[in-house]
Coordinates of C-alpha atoms in Angstrom, one line a residue:
M30 CA 0.0 0.0 0.0
A31 CA 2.9 2.3 0.8
D32 CA 4.4 1.6 -2.6
V33 CA 1.1 2.3 -4.4
M34 CA 0.6 5.8 -3.0
P35 CA 3.9 7.3 -4.2
L36 CA 3.3 5.8 -7.6
T37 CA -0.2 7.4 -7.7
L38 CA 1.2 10.7 -6.6
R39 CA 3.9 10.6 -9.2
R40 CA 1.3 9.9 -11.9
M41 CA -0.9 12.7 -10.7
S42 CA 2.0 15.2 -10.6
S43 CA 3.1 14.1 -14.1
S44 CA -0.4 14.6 -15.4
L45 CA -0.6 18.0 -13.7
R46 CA 2.7 19.1 -15.3
S47 CA 1.6 18.0 -18.7
R48 CA -1.7 19.9 -18.3
L49 CA 0.2 23.1 -17.2
R50 CA 2.6 22.7 -20.1
D51 CA -0.1 22.2 -22.7
R52 CA -2.6 24.8 -21.6
S53 CA -2.9 28.2 -23.2
P54 CA -1.2 31.0 -21.3
G55 CA -4.6 32.8 -21.2
L56 CA -5.4 36.4 -20.3
G57 CA -3.0 36.8 -17.3
P58 CA 0.3 37.3 -19.1
A59 CA -1.3 39.6 -21.6
L60 CA -2.7 41.8 -18.8
A61 CA 0.7 41.8 -17.2
G62 CA 2.4 42.8 -20.5
G63 CA 0.0 45.7 -21.0
A64 CA 0.5 46.9 -17.5
L65 CA 4.2 46.6 -17.9
A66 CA 4.2 48.7 -21.1
A67 CA 2.2 51.5 -19.4
G68 CA 4.5 51.3 -16.4
L69 CA 7.7 51.6 -18.5
G70 CA 6.3 54.7 -20.3
L71 CA 5.2 56.3 -17.1
G72 CA 8.5 55.5 -15.4
G73 CA 10.5 57.0 -18.2
C74 CA 8.6 60.3 -18.1
A75 CA 9.0 60.3 -14.3
A76 CA 12.7 59.6 -14.4
L77 CA 13.3 62.5 -16.9
V78 CA 11.2 65.0 -14.9
M79 CA 12.8 64.0 -11.6
V80 CA 16.3 64.4 -13.1
L81 CA 15.5 67.9 -14.3
W82 CA 13.8 68.7 -11.0
V83 CA 16.8 67.6 -9.0
S84 CA 19.3 69.5 -11.1
S85 CA 17.2 72.7 -11.1
P86 CA 18.6 75.4 -8.8
Y87 CA 15.2 76.9 -8.1
P88 CA 12.5 74.2 -8.0
D89 CA 9.0 75.5 -7.8
S90 CA 7.5 72.6 -5.9
G91 CA 8.5 69.4 -4.1
P92 CA 8.8 65.9 -5.5
G93 CA 5.1 65.4 -5.4
G94 CA 4.6 68.3 -7.8
A95 CA 7.3 66.8 -10.1
L96 CA 5.5 63.5 -10.2
H97 CA 2.2 65.2 -11.0
V98 CA 4.0 66.9 -13.9
A99 CA 5.4 63.5 -15.1
A100 CA 1.9 61.9 -15.1
A101 CA 0.5 64.9 -17.0
L102 CA 3.4 64.7 -19.5
W103 CA 2.7 61.0 -20.0
L104 CA -0.9 61.7 -20.7
L105 CA 0.0 64.5 -23.1
A106 CA 2.2 62.0 -25.0
H107 CA -1.1 60.1 -25.8
G108 CA -2.7 63.2 -27.3
V109 CA -4.7 64.1 -24.1
E110 CA -5.3 67.8 -23.8
L111 CA -4.2 69.4 -20.5
V112 CA -5.6 72.4 -18.7
R113 CA -3.6 75.0 -16.7
A114 CA -5.8 76.5 -14.0
E115 CA -3.1 78.7 -12.4
T116 CA -2.7 81.5 -14.9
L117 CA -2.1 85.3 -14.5
S118 CA -5.6 86.0 -16.0
G119 CA -7.3 83.4 -13.8
A120 CA -8.9 81.8 -16.8
P121 CA -8.0 78.1 -17.6
Q122 CA -5.6 77.8 -20.5
P123 CA -5.6 74.5 -22.6
V124 CA -2.4 72.8 -23.7
G125 CA -3.0 70.5 -26.6
L126 CA 0.2 70.5 -28.6
T127 CA 1.4 66.9 -28.4
P128 CA 5.2 66.3 -29.0
L129 CA 5.2 63.5 -31.6
L130 CA 8.5 62.1 -30.4
L131 CA 6.9 61.4 -27.1
L132 CA 3.9 59.9 -28.8
A133 CA 6.2 57.3 -30.4
L134 CA 7.2 55.9 -27.0
P135 CA 3.8 54.6 -25.8
V136 CA 2.9 53.4 -29.3
W137 CA 6.1 51.3 -29.5
L138 CA 5.7 49.9 -26.0
V139 CA 2.1 48.8 -26.6
Y140 CA 3.1 47.3 -29.9
R141 CA 5.9 45.3 -28.4
A142 CA 3.7 44.1 -25.6
A143 CA 1.0 42.8 -28.0
R144 CA 3.4 41.2 -30.3
D145 CA 5.2 39.4 -27.5
A146 CA 1.9 38.2 -26.1
T147 CA 1.0 36.6 -29.4
D148 CA 4.3 35.0 -30.3
A149 CA 4.5 31.3 -30.0
S150 CA 7.2 29.5 -28.1
E151 CA 10.1 28.2 -30.2
E152 CA 10.5 25.1 -27.9
P153 CA 8.8 22.0 -29.3
D154 CA 7.1 21.2 -26.0
G155 CA 6.3 24.8 -25.2
P156 CA 2.8 26.2 -24.7
P157 CA 0.6 27.0 -27.8
P158 CA 0.3 30.6 -28.9
V159 CA -2.2 32.9 -27.3
P160 CA -5.3 33.6 -29.4
A161 CA -5.2 37.0 -31.0
R162 CA -8.4 38.2 -29.4
T163 CA -7.2 37.2 -25.9
A164 CA -3.8 38.8 -26.4
W165 CA -5.4 42.1 -27.7
T166 CA -7.9 42.2 -24.9
G167 CA -5.4 41.5 -22.2
V168 CA -2.8 44.1 -23.3
V169 CA -5.5 46.8 -23.8
L170 CA -7.1 46.2 -20.4
G171 CA -3.8 46.1 -18.6
Y172 CA -2.6 49.3 -20.2
L173 CA -5.9 51.1 -19.6
G174 CA -5.8 50.1 -15.9
V175 CA -2.5 51.8 -15.3
G176 CA -3.6 54.7 -17.4
A177 CA -6.7 55.2 -15.3
A178 CA -4.6 55.2 -12.1
A179 CA -2.2 57.8 -13.7
T180 CA -5.1 60.0 -14.7
L181 CA -6.5 60.0 -11.2
Y182 CA -3.1 60.9 -9.8
A183 CA -2.6 63.7 -12.3
F184 CA -5.9 65.3 -11.3
G185 CA -4.4 66.3 -8.0
G186 CA -1.7 68.5 -9.5
E187 CA -1.1 71.1 -12.2
P188 CA -1.7 70.9 -15.1
R189 CA -4.8 68.6 -15.1
P190 CA -6.0 66.3 -17.9
D191 CA -9.3 66.7 -19.6
W192 CA -11.6 63.7 -18.9
I193 CA -13.1 63.8 -22.4
W194 CA -9.7 63.6 -24.1
V195 CA -8.6 60.8 -21.7
T196 CA -11.6 58.6 -22.5
V197 CA -11.0 59.1 -26.3
C198 CA -7.2 59.1 -26.7
L199 CA -6.0 56.4 -24.4
P200 CA -8.3 53.6 -25.6
L201 CA -7.8 54.7 -29.2
L202 CA -4.0 54.6 -29.0
A203 CA -3.9 51.4 -26.9
G204 CA -6.3 49.6 -29.2
G205 CA -4.7 50.6 -32.4
A206 CA -1.1 49.9 -31.4
A207 CA -2.1 46.5 -29.8
G208 CA -4.0 45.6 -32.9
V209 CA -0.9 46.1 -35.1
G210 CA 1.2 44.2 -32.6
V211 CA -1.1 41.2 -32.5
W212 CA -1.3 41.2 -36.3
T213 CA 2.5 41.2 -36.5
G214 CA 2.8 38.5 -33.9
A215 CA 0.4 36.3 -35.8
G216 CA 2.6 36.4 -38.9
R217 CA 1.0 39.3 -40.7
P218 CA -1.9 37.4 -42.2
R219 CA -3.6 39.0 -45.2
P220 CA -7.2 39.9 -44.6
P221 CA -9.7 38.1 -46.8
V222 CA -10.7 40.1 -49.8
S223 CA -14.4 40.1 -50.7
S224 CA -15.2 38.4 -54.0
R225 CA -17.7 41.2 -54.8
L226 CA -14.8 43.6 -55.4
P227 CA -13.6 43.9 -59.0
Q228 CA -10.8 41.6 -60.2
W229 CA -8.4 44.5 -60.6
V230 CA -8.9 45.5 -57.0
R231 CA -8.5 42.0 -55.7
G232 CA -5.1 41.7 -57.3
N233 CA -1.9 43.5 -56.2
V234 CA -3.6 46.9 -56.3
L235 CA -4.0 47.6 -52.6
G236 CA -0.4 46.6 -51.8
T237 CA 1.0 48.7 -54.6
A238 CA -1.1 51.7 -53.7
A239 CA -0.1 51.4 -50.0
R240 CA 3.6 51.2 -50.9
A241 CA 3.4 54.2 -53.3
A242 CA 1.5 56.2 -50.6
G243 CA 4.0 55.3 -47.9
A244 CA 6.9 56.3 -50.2
A245 CA 5.2 59.7 -51.0
T246 CA 4.5 60.3 -47.3
A247 CA 8.1 59.6 -46.4
V248 CA 9.3 62.0 -49.1
L249 CA 7.0 64.7 -47.9
T250 CA 7.9 64.4 -44.2
G251 CA 11.6 64.0 -45.0
G252 CA 11.5 67.0 -47.3
G253 CA 9.8 69.0 -44.5
A254 CA 12.6 68.0 -42.2
L255 CA 15.1 69.1 -44.8
I256 CA 13.4 72.5 -45.2
L257 CA 13.3 72.9 -41.4
G258 CA 17.1 72.2 -41.1
A259 CA 17.9 74.6 -43.9
S260 CA 15.8 77.3 -42.4
L261 CA 17.4 76.8 -38.9
V262 CA 20.8 77.1 -40.5
W263 CA 19.7 80.2 -42.4
H264 CA 18.4 81.8 -39.1
G265 CA 21.2 80.3 -36.9
D266 CA 21.8 83.5 -35.0
T267 CA 18.2 83.9 -34.0
A268 CA 17.9 80.2 -32.9
R269 CA 21.1 80.4 -30.8
L270 CA 19.9 83.6 -29.2
A271 CA 16.6 82.0 -28.2
F272 CA 18.4 79.7 -25.7
T273 CA 19.8 82.6 -23.8
Q274 CA 16.6 84.6 -23.8
L275 CA 14.2 81.9 -22.7
T276 CA 16.1 80.6 -19.7
Q277 CA 19.4 80.7 -17.8
G278 CA 21.6 78.0 -16.5
W279 CA 22.5 74.7 -18.1
T280 CA 19.6 72.9 -16.6
G281 CA 17.0 75.3 -18.1
R282 CA 18.8 75.2 -21.5
L283 CA 18.9 71.5 -21.4
T284 CA 15.2 71.4 -20.7
V285 CA 14.5 73.7 -23.6
L286 CA 16.8 71.6 -25.9
L287 CA 14.9 68.4 -24.9
L288 CA 11.6 70.0 -25.6
A289 CA 12.8 71.3 -29.0
V290 CA 14.0 67.8 -29.9
T291 CA 10.6 66.2 -29.0
L292 CA 8.9 68.8 -31.2
V293 CA 11.1 68.3 -34.3
P294 CA 8.7 65.8 -35.9
N295 CA 5.9 68.4 -35.4
A296 CA 8.0 71.1 -37.1
A297 CA 8.8 68.8 -40.0
L298 CA 5.1 68.2 -40.6
W299 CA 4.5 72.0 -40.4
S300 CA 7.2 72.5 -43.0
A301 CA 5.7 69.7 -45.2
S302 CA 2.4 71.6 -45.1
Y303 CA 4.2 74.8 -46.0
A304 CA 5.8 73.1 -49.0
L305 CA 2.4 71.7 -50.1
G306 CA 0.9 75.2 -50.2
P307 CA -1.7 75.5 -47.5
G308 CA 0.9 76.4 -44.9
F309 CA 0.0 76.5 -41.2
P310 CA -1.5 79.1 -38.8
L311 CA 1.0 80.4 -36.3
G312 CA -1.6 81.9 -34.1
A313 CA -5.3 82.4 -34.7
G314 CA -5.8 84.4 -38.0
H315 CA -2.0 84.5 -38.8
M316 CA -1.1 82.2 -41.7
V317 CA 2.4 81.2 -43.0
H318 CA 2.7 79.9 -46.5
P319 CA 5.1 80.3 -49.5
L320 CA 3.2 83.3 -50.9
A321 CA 3.2 85.3 -47.7
S322 CA 4.3 85.0 -44.1
D323 CA 2.3 86.6 -41.2
P324 CA 3.2 85.1 -37.9
A325 CA 1.5 86.2 -34.7
P326 CA 3.4 89.0 -32.9
L327 CA 5.0 88.7 -29.5
L328 CA 5.7 84.9 -29.8
P329 CA 8.1 83.4 -27.3
P330 CA 11.7 83.1 -28.4
F331 CA 11.6 79.4 -28.9
P332 CA 14.4 77.9 -31.0
L333 CA 12.2 76.1 -33.6
L334 CA 10.2 79.3 -34.1
A335 CA 13.3 80.8 -35.5
A336 CA 12.9 78.7 -38.7
V337 CA 9.6 80.6 -39.5
P338 CA 10.1 82.8 -42.6
D339 CA 10.3 86.5 -42.1
A340 CA 7.1 88.5 -42.3
G341 CA 6.2 89.7 -45.8
A342 CA 5.6 88.4 -49.3
G343 CA 7.3 85.2 -50.4
T344 CA 10.4 85.1 -52.6
P345 CA 11.6 82.6 -55.1
L346 CA 13.6 81.0 -52.3
N347 CA 10.3 80.3 -50.5
W348 CA 8.7 79.0 -53.7
A349 CA 11.5 76.5 -54.1
A350 CA 9.8 74.5 -51.3
A351 CA 7.5 73.2 -54.0
L352 CA 10.2 70.8 -55.1
V353 CA 9.2 68.6 -52.2
P354 CA 5.7 67.7 -53.4
V355 CA 7.0 67.5 -56.9
T356 CA 9.5 64.8 -55.8
A357 CA 6.7 63.0 -53.9
G358 CA 4.5 62.9 -57.0
V359 CA 7.3 61.6 -59.1
T360 CA 8.1 58.9 -56.5
A361 CA 4.5 57.8 -56.3
G362 CA 4.2 57.6 -60.1
W363 CA 7.4 55.6 -60.4
F364 CA 6.3 53.1 -57.8
V365 CA 3.0 52.5 -59.6
A366 CA 4.7 52.2 -63.0
A367 CA 7.2 49.7 -61.6
A368 CA 4.3 47.5 -60.4
A369 CA 2.3 48.0 -63.6
V370 CA 5.1 46.5 -65.8
R371 CA 7.1 43.9 -63.9
R372 CA 10.2 42.6 -65.6
G373 CA 9.6 39.1 -64.1
R374 CA 6.1 38.9 -65.5
P375 CA 5.9 41.4 -68.4
W376 CA 2.9 39.6 -70.1
L377 CA 0.7 40.6 -67.0
H378 CA 1.3 44.3 -67.4
W379 CA -1.5 46.7 -66.4
S380 CA -3.4 48.9 -68.8
A381 CA -3.0 52.7 -68.7
G382 CA -6.4 53.2 -67.1
R383 CA -5.7 50.7 -64.4
S384 CA -2.3 52.3 -63.6
V385 CA -3.9 55.7 -63.2
G386 CA -6.6 54.2 -61.0
V387 CA -3.9 52.7 -58.7
L388 CA -2.2 56.1 -58.6
A389 CA -5.5 57.7 -57.5
L390 CA -5.9 55.2 -54.7
A391 CA -2.3 55.9 -53.6
A392 CA -3.0 59.7 -53.6
L393 CA -6.1 59.1 -51.5
L394 CA -4.1 57.0 -49.0
C395 CA -1.4 59.6 -48.8
G396 CA -3.9 62.3 -48.3
L397 CA -5.5 60.4 -45.4
A398 CA -2.1 59.8 -43.8
L399 CA -1.1 63.5 -44.1
T400 CA -4.5 64.5 -42.6
L401 CA -3.9 62.4 -39.6
L402 CA -0.3 63.5 -39.0
A403 CA -1.2 67.1 -39.5
E404 CA -4.0 66.8 -36.9
L405 CA -1.6 65.2 -34.4
S406 CA 1.1 67.8 -35.0
G407 CA -0.9 70.8 -34.1
G408 CA -2.9 72.0 -31.2
P409 CA -3.7 75.0 -28.9
L410 CA -1.3 76.6 -26.4
G411 CA -3.8 78.8 -24.8
T412 CA -6.8 81.0 -25.8
S413 CA -7.3 83.9 -28.2
T414 CA -4.3 84.2 -30.4
L415 CA -2.6 81.0 -29.0
S416 CA -5.7 78.9 -29.7
R417 CA -4.3 77.5 -33.0
F418 CA -0.8 76.3 -33.9
G419 CA 0.0 73.9 -36.6
P420 CA -1.4 73.0 -40.1
V421 CA -5.1 72.6 -40.9
A422 CA -5.5 68.9 -41.3
W423 CA -8.0 68.7 -44.2
R424 CA -6.2 71.3 -46.3
T425 CA -2.9 69.6 -45.9
G426 CA -4.3 66.2 -46.8
S427 CA -6.3 67.5 -49.8
A428 CA -3.2 69.3 -51.1
A429 CA -1.1 66.2 -50.8
A430 CA -3.6 64.1 -52.7
L431 CA -3.9 66.7 -55.4
W432 CA -0.1 67.1 -55.9
L433 CA 0.3 63.3 -56.2
L434 CA -2.6 62.9 -58.7
L435 CA -1.5 65.8 -60.9
L436 CA 2.2 65.1 -61.0
G437 CA 2.1 61.3 -60.6
T438 CA -0.3 60.7 -63.6
P439 CA 2.1 61.8 -66.4
V440 CA 5.0 60.1 -64.6
T441 CA 3.1 56.9 -64.3
L442 CA 2.1 56.8 -68.0
A443 CA 5.5 57.9 -69.3
A444 CA 7.4 55.4 -67.1
R445 CA 4.9 52.6 -68.1
A446 CA 5.3 53.3 -71.8
W447 CA 9.1 53.4 -71.4
R448 CA 9.2 50.1 -69.6
L449 CA 6.9 48.5 -72.2
G450 CA 9.1 49.9 -75.0
T451 CA 12.2 48.5 -73.5
L452 CA 10.7 45.1 -73.2
R453 CA 9.5 45.1 -76.8
R454 CA 12.9 46.2 -78.1
A455 CA 14.5 43.4 -76.1
G456 CA 12.1 40.9 -77.7
V457 CA 10.4 40.0 -74.4
L458 CA 7.1 41.3 -75.6
P459 CA 5.7 41.2 -79.2
S460 CA 5.9 44.5 -81.2
R461 CA 2.7 46.5 -81.7
R462 CA 3.5 47.0 -85.4
T463 CA 1.4 44.8 -87.7
K464 CA 2.1 44.1 -91.4
K465 CA -0.6 45.5 -93.6
R466 CA -1.7 43.2 -96.5
T467 CA -1.5 44.9 -99.9
S468 CA -3.3 43.8 -103.1
P469 CA -2.2 44.4 -106.7
T470 CA -3.6 47.3 -108.6
G471 CA -7.0 46.6 -110.3
V472 CA -7.6 43.4 -108.4
K473 CA -10.2 43.4 -105.8
A474 CA -9.0 42.1 -102.5
P475 CA -11.0 39.2 -101.2
D476 CA -13.6 40.0 -98.6
A477 CA -12.7 38.8 -95.1
T478 CA -16.3 37.6 -94.7
E479 CA -16.2 35.4 -97.9
A480 CA -15.1 31.8 -97.5
P481 CA -11.9 30.9 -99.3
P482 CA -12.2 28.7 -102.4
K483 CA -12.0 25.0 -101.6
L484 CA -9.0 23.3 -103.2
P485 CA -8.7 19.6 -103.8
A486 CA -6.8 18.0 -101.0
P487 CA -3.5 16.6 -102.2
S488 CA -3.3 12.8 -102.3
P489 CA -1.2 11.4 -99.5
E490 CA 2.2 10.1 -100.6
P491 CA 2.7 6.4 -99.9
E492 CA 4.7 5.7 -96.9
R493 CA 7.9 3.9 -97.1
Q494 CA 6.5 0.6 -95.8
D495 CA 3.7 0.7 -98.5
L496 CA 6.3 0.4 -101.3
Y497 CA 7.1 -3.1 -100.2
D498 CA 3.5 -4.4 -99.9
F499 CA 4.1 -6.9 -102.7
L500 CA 6.5 -8.9 -100.6
E501 CA 5.1 -11.9 -98.7
A502 CA 4.6 -11.5 -95.0
D503 CA 6.8 -13.6 -92.8
S504 CA 3.9 -14.3 -90.4
P505 CA 0.1 -13.8 -90.3
E506 CA 0.5 -11.1 -87.6
S507 CA 2.9 -9.1 -89.8
A508 CA 0.8 -9.4 -93.0
P509 CA -1.0 -6.2 -94.0
A510 CA -4.7 -6.1 -93.5
P511 CA -6.8 -6.3 -96.6
R512 CA -7.9 -2.9 -97.8
T513 CA -11.5 -2.0 -98.0
P514 CA -12.5 -0.8 -101.5
D515 CA -13.7 2.7 -101.9
R516 CA -17.3 3.5 -102.8
S517 CA -16.2 4.8 -106.2
Q518 CA -14.5 1.5 -107.0
L519 CA -17.6 -0.4 -106.0
E520 CA -19.7 1.7 -108.3
D521 CA -17.3 1.3 -111.2
R522 CA -17.3 -2.4 -110.7
S523 CA -21.1 -2.6 -110.6
D524 CA -21.4 -0.5 -113.8
S525 CA -19.0 -2.8 -115.6
E526 CA -21.0 -5.8 -114.5
D527 CA -24.2 -4.3 -115.7
R528 CA -22.8 -3.6 -119.1
S529 CA -21.3 -7.1 -119.5
E530 CA -24.1 -9.3 -118.2
P531 CA -27.9 -9.2 -119.1
D532 CA -30.4 -8.6 -116.5
A533 CA -31.8 -11.8 -115.0
P534 CA -35.6 -12.3 -115.6
S535 CA -37.8 -12.1 -112.7
P536 CA -40.1 -15.1 -111.7
D537 CA -43.1 -13.5 -113.4
G538 CA -41.2 -13.1 -116.7
S539 CA -40.7 -9.3 -116.6
T540 CA -37.4 -7.6 -116.7
P541 CA -36.7 -4.9 -114.1
P542 CA -36.1 -1.6 -115.7
E543 CA -32.9 -0.8 -113.8
R544 CA -30.8 -2.1 -111.0
E545 CA -31.6 -0.1 -107.8
E546 CA -28.3 -0.8 -106.0
A547 CA -25.1 -2.7 -106.6
P548 CA -24.8 -6.1 -105.2
D549 CA -22.6 -6.6 -102.2
P550 CA -19.3 -8.1 -103.5
A551 CA -19.1 -10.3 -100.4
E552 CA -22.3 -12.2 -101.3
P553 CA -22.4 -14.8 -104.2
N554 CA -24.1 -13.6 -107.4
P555 CA -26.9 -16.1 -108.2
S556 CA -26.8 -15.2 -111.9
A557 CA -23.1 -16.0 -112.2

């Protein structure tokens, strides 16, 4: 009995270990991953703020105030609008300009948490992968749980978050980033395409349009960053003077430098909108675009604001910014043309109308991307004149789509024709030239609808083995089969027999007027 109990316990423990090994990780690890992602982002902001607070020679508040600022800064990185209640006028002032470089931190953390929660173990006896729905739900709930705690804590300090923006921005960012992470962890499966869509849409159209739109968006944002850098170098003295005017001491200047670095993507998008034509409002009612520059007066001496063109009408140097959208349109057109005529499969090239349609779809996607980025890059810094900073989203997106459609269309058609011509000259594709049939003078060309005259079929030449049919066969199997006589030969034979032999009298003594059909040569002739 004593030996049976340990054996039973060993079997039960082995079964329990196998069940624990084979069961799905479930919702718990995904919840922990989402909470860890939120904690890392919040801890990074708190560490940065605490370092600046400790190194500041004149701190305005204690460590509690610094931690409240860190929580508010973490919420601002998600696009949440903050409200400053302690102002000189006594009226609350909104702060809604989100540094895009700070926005990239929570997006990346949530994306990594969702991707790691979905990845399967590489060990052969490891647990199976977590279902995508479970991983997404766990990461989002874990992240929002920490976000709710941080929001409650930030409400006790200055500045305070706006509840409406919290309930919109935090779930939207967490859900979107987690969705992309789960999709990546699952192997990037392609979504099923409805069979109701046209065939040209179900092909490689969406992927080509997305790549062309992504390339054009990258060119626009990169070109905006290039314009920003060139303008800062041009106004280098003003940008360098802003550091000394805004604050004193290396701690304050370091803070201003870090803030300027986090706002560089915002300024690059402002410059892209400037190059596209709509420009951006630098204060309510004060527009800055290539034709004219009218910034709001009495702006703070911030280093990035030194890159704003001087007030007045635009010069040819300002108009040269249009080279950025021109390059974007050429890039999008070249991407579409390269997909329209593939050198690996030249016989499946797209038509001109289909190529232009794909370019239009790429322009639409690029316009939507620029609309979203422009909306995220701007925001208010107060009321009255400071209520609007940054590009108008719908104008920027519409201008981007229009530039790509107008400039990308001729580039797409020209590049497509050039690639087709190159393949035809190389002999990969047949030439489009057709030889025209010409008829002699005075002779009417035969109508295509008329049937050609029937010519007698040539008699088949005897095969080599038929030349030796007169030889005797060595065996019955090798002997040639007897030939069946043709119908014409039968008729000729029956006519000759009719002329040589008289008709046999019928039993009643009458003679038939004519023979209706020739007798079968295989049957014996009774008159013979």
